[in-house]
Amino acid sequence: EEKEKIIDSDATTAAELQDQKTSQEASTQTPATTQAENSNQSREQSEEELAKQVEKTGYEQSAMMNEEIEKSLQTSQISDKVSLAYNAQFVELSLNGGILFESGKAELTPEAEKLVSKVGDILVKYRKRTIEIEGHTDNVPVANGEFKDNQFLSAARAISVYEYLLENKNLIPQNMKHS
């Protein structure tokens, strides 16, 4: 029992010494130092809260835009040919490349022009935002000699859609990208 008391006593003494040391350190800090530390902590918390709020607001805006586009797709009777996805940063419209292009080609088919035109009508509402067009291909290697590989075909397809939209819709070229 005596041994336990000594250990308890030592533990208490060590804790008391730590409290005294902390108390002394706090009293030696200048109010400006403490204020600066508090200010930094507050700023970090504010930045985290701001980032969370920006994320939340972006997500809410994307959700609303997604809903508007979904309604427009249904009204245009193309909702079965265009899929939608969104996050806090963007809304994505995906069109089936098999509908838009013949295998190994980058020219829009006549049916594709009608579909891209209807999508373009919807995009006009968002013309002041960034519109990015990404081209894709299937996994069949290009064998026609027109394109070096599928990556070049993919880029050519994006450019084809980009040019069609610029020529036929009232979109702002500076707000459009293709890749």
mmCIF file of C-alpha atoms in Angstrom:
data_model
loop_
_atom_site.group_PDB
_atom_site.id
_atom_site.type_symbol
_atom_site.label_atom_id
_atom_site.label_comp_id
_atom_site.label_asym_id
_atom_site.label_seq_id
_atom_site.Cartn_x
_atom_site.Cartn_y
_atom_site.Cartn_z
ATOM 1 C CA GLU A 1 0.000 0.000 0.000
ATOM 2 C CA GLU A 2 2.802 2.368 0.845
ATOM 3 C CA LYS A 3 4.247 1.904 -2.608
ATOM 4 C CA GLU A 4 0.955 2.763 -4.262
ATOM 5 C CA LYS A 5 0.669 5.908 -2.198
ATOM 6 C CA ILE A 6 4.137 6.996 -3.206
ATOM 7 C CA ILE A 7 3.352 6.461 -6.864
ATOM 8 C CA ASP A 8 0.061 8.318 -6.487
ATOM 9 C CA SER A 9 1.854 11.058 -4.657
ATOM 10 C CA ASP A 10 4.521 11.329 -7.321
ATOM 11 C CA ALA A 11 1.907 11.387 -10.043
ATOM 12 C CA THR A 12 0.060 14.153 -8.280
ATOM 13 C CA THR A 13 3.260 16.098 -7.803
ATOM 14 C CA ALA A 14 4.208 15.727 -11.458
ATOM 15 C CA ALA A 15 0.738 16.860 -12.527
ATOM 16 C CA GLU A 16 0.878 19.818 -10.176
ATOM 17 C CA LEU A 17 4.305 20.778 -11.534
ATOM 18 C CA GLN A 18 2.981 20.594 -15.101
ATOM 19 C CA ASP A 19 0.031 22.814 -14.160
ATOM 20 C CA GLN A 20 2.362 25.327 -12.565
ATOM 21 C CA LYS A 21 4.665 25.321 -15.612
ATOM 22 C CA THR A 22 1.720 25.823 -17.984
ATOM 23 C CA SER A 23 0.398 28.585 -15.775
ATOM 24 C CA GLN A 24 3.799 30.301 -15.748
ATOM 25 C CA GLU A 25 4.153 30.010 -19.541
ATOM 26 C CA ALA A 26 0.731 31.507 -20.023
ATOM 27 C CA SER A 27 1.573 34.401 -17.746
ATOM 28 C CA THR A 28 4.849 35.087 -19.592
ATOM 29 C CA GLN A 29 3.106 35.298 -22.967
ATOM 30 C CA THR A 30 2.265 38.777 -24.022
ATOM 31 C CA PRO A 31 -1.347 39.562 -24.801
ATOM 32 C CA ALA A 32 -0.293 40.242 -28.410
ATOM 33 C CA THR A 33 1.167 36.724 -28.771
ATOM 34 C CA THR A 34 -1.955 35.096 -27.365
ATOM 35 C CA GLN A 35 -4.129 37.326 -29.524
ATOM 36 C CA ALA A 36 -2.111 36.423 -32.653
ATOM 37 C CA GLU A 37 -2.437 32.706 -31.906
ATOM 38 C CA ASN A 38 -6.163 33.072 -31.339
ATOM 39 C CA SER A 39 -6.435 35.082 -34.545
ATOM 40 C CA ASN A 40 -4.603 32.362 -36.533
ATOM 41 C CA GLN A 41 -6.865 29.661 -35.090
ATOM 42 C CA SER A 42 -9.909 31.746 -35.849
ATOM 43 C CA ARG A 43 -8.698 32.399 -39.415
ATOM 44 C CA GLU A 44 -8.082 28.673 -39.994
ATOM 45 C CA GLN A 45 -11.555 27.850 -38.717
ATOM 46 C CA SER A 46 -13.050 30.593 -40.885
ATOM 47 C CA GLU A 47 -11.225 29.288 -43.971
ATOM 48 C CA GLU A 48 -12.476 25.751 -43.298
ATOM 49 C CA GLU A 49 -16.013 27.001 -42.780
ATOM 50 C CA LEU A 50 -15.794 29.100 -45.945
ATOM 51 C CA ALA A 51 -14.513 26.135 -47.960
ATOM 52 C CA LYS A 52 -17.371 23.987 -46.650
ATOM 53 C CA GLN A 53 -19.888 26.710 -47.490
ATOM 54 C CA VAL A 54 -18.463 27.147 -51.009
ATOM 55 C CA GLU A 55 -18.670 23.376 -51.535
ATOM 56 C CA LYS A 56 -22.250 23.282 -50.256
ATOM 57 C CA THR A 57 -23.310 26.261 -52.369
ATOM 58 C CA GLY A 58 -21.642 24.807 -55.471
ATOM 59 C CA TYR A 59 -23.382 21.501 -54.928
ATOM 60 C CA GLU A 60 -26.756 23.201 -54.465
ATOM 61 C CA GLN A 61 -26.273 25.291 -57.622
ATOM 62 C CA SER A 62 -25.216 22.231 -59.605
ATOM 63 C CA ALA A 63 -28.234 20.307 -58.327
ATOM 64 C CA MET A 64 -30.574 23.100 -59.457
ATOM 65 C CA MET A 65 -28.847 23.348 -62.842
ATOM 66 C CA ASN A 66 -29.000 19.569 -63.233
ATOM 67 C CA GLU A 67 -32.745 19.647 -62.546
ATOM 68 C CA GLU A 68 -33.294 22.462 -65.072
ATOM 69 C CA ILE A 69 -31.304 20.626 -67.739
ATOM 70 C CA GLU A 70 -33.121 17.372 -67.021
ATOM 71 C CA LYS A 71 -36.468 19.115 -67.597
ATOM 72 C CA SER A 72 -35.151 20.667 -70.821
ATOM 73 C CA LEU A 73 -33.942 17.273 -72.032
ATOM 74 C CA GLN A 74 -37.390 15.811 -71.390
ATOM 75 C CA THR A 75 -39.098 18.724 -73.136
ATOM 76 C CA SER A 76 -36.740 18.288 -76.116
ATOM 77 C CA GLN A 77 -37.482 14.546 -76.063
ATOM 78 C CA ILE A 78 -33.810 13.600 -75.863
ATOM 79 C CA SER A 79 -33.526 12.541 -72.229
ATOM 80 C CA ASP A 80 -33.027 8.933 -73.342
ATOM 81 C CA LYS A 81 -29.944 9.937 -75.374
ATOM 82 C CA VAL A 82 -28.250 12.207 -72.820
ATOM 83 C CA SER A 83 -27.207 11.227 -69.315
ATOM 84 C CA LEU A 84 -26.564 13.702 -66.525
ATOM 85 C CA ALA A 85 -24.225 13.744 -63.540
ATOM 86 C CA TYR A 86 -23.129 16.558 -61.253
ATOM 87 C CA ASN A 87 -20.985 17.508 -58.300
ATOM 88 C CA ALA A 88 -20.150 20.780 -56.538
ATOM 89 C CA GLN A 89 -18.066 21.993 -59.474
ATOM 90 C CA PHE A 90 -19.941 21.075 -62.641
ATOM 91 C CA VAL A 91 -22.868 19.428 -64.371
ATOM 92 C CA GLU A 92 -21.943 16.830 -66.963
ATOM 93 C CA LEU A 93 -24.011 15.923 -70.000
ATOM 94 C CA SER A 94 -22.893 12.712 -71.696
ATOM 95 C CA LEU A 95 -23.981 11.767 -75.192
ATOM 96 C CA ASN A 96 -23.432 8.295 -76.551
ATOM 97 C CA GLY A 97 -20.576 8.492 -79.047
ATOM 98 C CA GLY A 98 -22.057 5.604 -81.019
ATOM 99 C CA ILE A 99 -24.991 7.861 -81.841
ATOM 100 C CA LEU A 100 -22.800 10.813 -82.816
ATOM 101 C CA PHE A 101 -20.069 9.269 -84.950
ATOM 102 C CA GLU A 102 -19.381 6.315 -87.185
ATOM 103 C CA SER A 103 -16.568 4.075 -85.985
ATOM 104 C CA GLY A 104 -13.170 5.651 -86.613
ATOM 105 C CA LYS A 105 -14.705 8.936 -87.833
ATOM 106 C CA ALA A 106 -14.837 12.451 -86.377
ATOM 107 C CA GLU A 107 -17.651 13.932 -88.497
ATOM 108 C CA LEU A 108 -21.052 14.204 -86.853
ATOM 109 C CA THR A 109 -23.706 12.059 -88.474
ATOM 110 C CA PRO A 110 -26.902 13.826 -89.658
ATOM 111 C CA GLU A 111 -28.785 12.256 -86.713
ATOM 112 C CA ALA A 112 -26.040 13.489 -84.375
ATOM 113 C CA GLU A 113 -26.347 17.046 -85.665
ATOM 114 C CA LYS A 114 -30.012 17.046 -84.646
ATOM 115 C CA LEU A 115 -29.135 15.790 -81.167
ATOM 116 C CA VAL A 116 -26.207 18.195 -80.694
ATOM 117 C CA SER A 117 -28.427 21.023 -81.922
ATOM 118 C CA LYS A 118 -31.024 20.268 -79.247
ATOM 119 C CA VAL A 119 -28.305 20.052 -76.585
ATOM 120 C CA GLY A 120 -26.911 23.343 -77.908
ATOM 121 C CA ASP A 121 -30.327 24.957 -77.455
ATOM 122 C CA ILE A 122 -30.161 23.965 -73.794
ATOM 123 C CA LEU A 123 -26.541 25.140 -73.407
ATOM 124 C CA VAL A 124 -27.384 28.632 -74.693
ATOM 125 C CA LYS A 125 -28.993 29.327 -71.327
ATOM 126 C CA TYR A 126 -25.612 28.642 -69.705
ATOM 127 C CA ARG A 127 -23.487 30.411 -72.306
ATOM 128 C CA LYS A 128 -21.848 32.709 -69.728
ATOM 129 C CA ARG A 129 -20.472 29.676 -67.893
ATOM 130 C CA THR A 130 -17.607 27.465 -68.990
ATOM 131 C CA ILE A 131 -18.713 24.766 -71.413
ATOM 132 C CA GLU A 132 -16.165 22.019 -71.902
ATOM 133 C CA ILE A 133 -16.494 19.409 -74.614
ATOM 134 C CA GLU A 134 -14.621 16.142 -74.220
ATOM 135 C CA GLY A 135 -14.273 13.671 -77.054
ATOM 136 C CA HIS A 136 -14.165 9.933 -76.493
ATOM 137 C CA THR A 137 -13.684 6.795 -78.548
ATOM 138 C CA ASP A 138 -14.326 3.121 -78.145
ATOM 139 C CA ASN A 139 -11.535 0.676 -77.466
ATOM 140 C CA VAL A 140 -11.163 -0.377 -81.095
ATOM 141 C CA PRO A 141 -7.790 0.882 -82.406
ATOM 142 C CA VAL A 142 -8.047 3.329 -85.305
ATOM 143 C CA ALA A 143 -7.043 1.563 -88.509
ATOM 144 C CA ASN A 144 -7.985 4.060 -91.201
ATOM 145 C CA GLY A 145 -4.749 6.088 -91.295
ATOM 146 C CA GLU A 146 -6.681 9.338 -90.851
ATOM 147 C CA PHE A 147 -5.780 9.531 -87.144
ATOM 148 C CA LYS A 148 -2.540 8.560 -85.445
ATOM 149 C CA ASP A 149 -4.407 6.800 -82.619
ATOM 150 C CA ASN A 150 -7.643 6.904 -80.613
ATOM 151 C CA GLN A 151 -6.420 9.902 -78.622
ATOM 152 C CA PHE A 152 -6.233 11.976 -81.807
ATOM 153 C CA LEU A 153 -9.641 10.683 -82.899
ATOM 154 C CA SER A 154 -11.050 11.651 -79.498
ATOM 155 C CA ALA A 155 -9.665 15.200 -79.828
ATOM 156 C CA ALA A 156 -11.002 15.496 -83.382
ATOM 157 C CA ARG A 157 -14.465 14.462 -82.208
ATOM 158 C CA ALA A 158 -14.440 17.093 -79.467
ATOM 159 C CA ILE A 159 -13.418 19.725 -82.018
ATOM 160 C CA SER A 160 -16.174 18.585 -84.367
ATOM 161 C CA VAL A 161 -18.861 19.105 -81.698
ATOM 162 C CA TYR A 162 -17.216 22.375 -80.604
ATOM 163 C CA GLU A 163 -17.240 23.764 -84.158
ATOM 164 C CA TYR A 164 -20.815 22.664 -84.788
ATOM 165 C CA LEU A 165 -22.009 24.437 -81.653
ATOM 166 C CA LEU A 166 -20.063 27.610 -82.438
ATOM 167 C CA GLU A 167 -21.364 27.742 -86.002
ATOM 168 C CA ASN A 168 -24.982 26.967 -85.168
ATOM 169 C CA LYS A 169 -25.691 28.235 -81.655
ATOM 170 C CA ASN A 170 -25.269 31.556 -79.933
ATOM 171 C CA LEU A 171 -22.480 30.426 -77.589
ATOM 172 C CA ILE A 172 -19.470 32.433 -76.436
ATOM 173 C CA PRO A 173 -16.212 31.005 -77.854
ATOM 174 C CA GLN A 174 -14.148 32.307 -74.914
ATOM 175 C CA ASN A 175 -16.286 30.244 -72.540
ATOM 176 C CA MET A 176 -15.881 27.039 -74.500
ATOM 177 C CA LYS A 177 -13.121 24.440 -74.292
ATOM 178 C CA HIS A 178 -12.519 21.157 -76.024
ATOM 179 C CA SER A 179 -10.281 18.229 -75.240
#
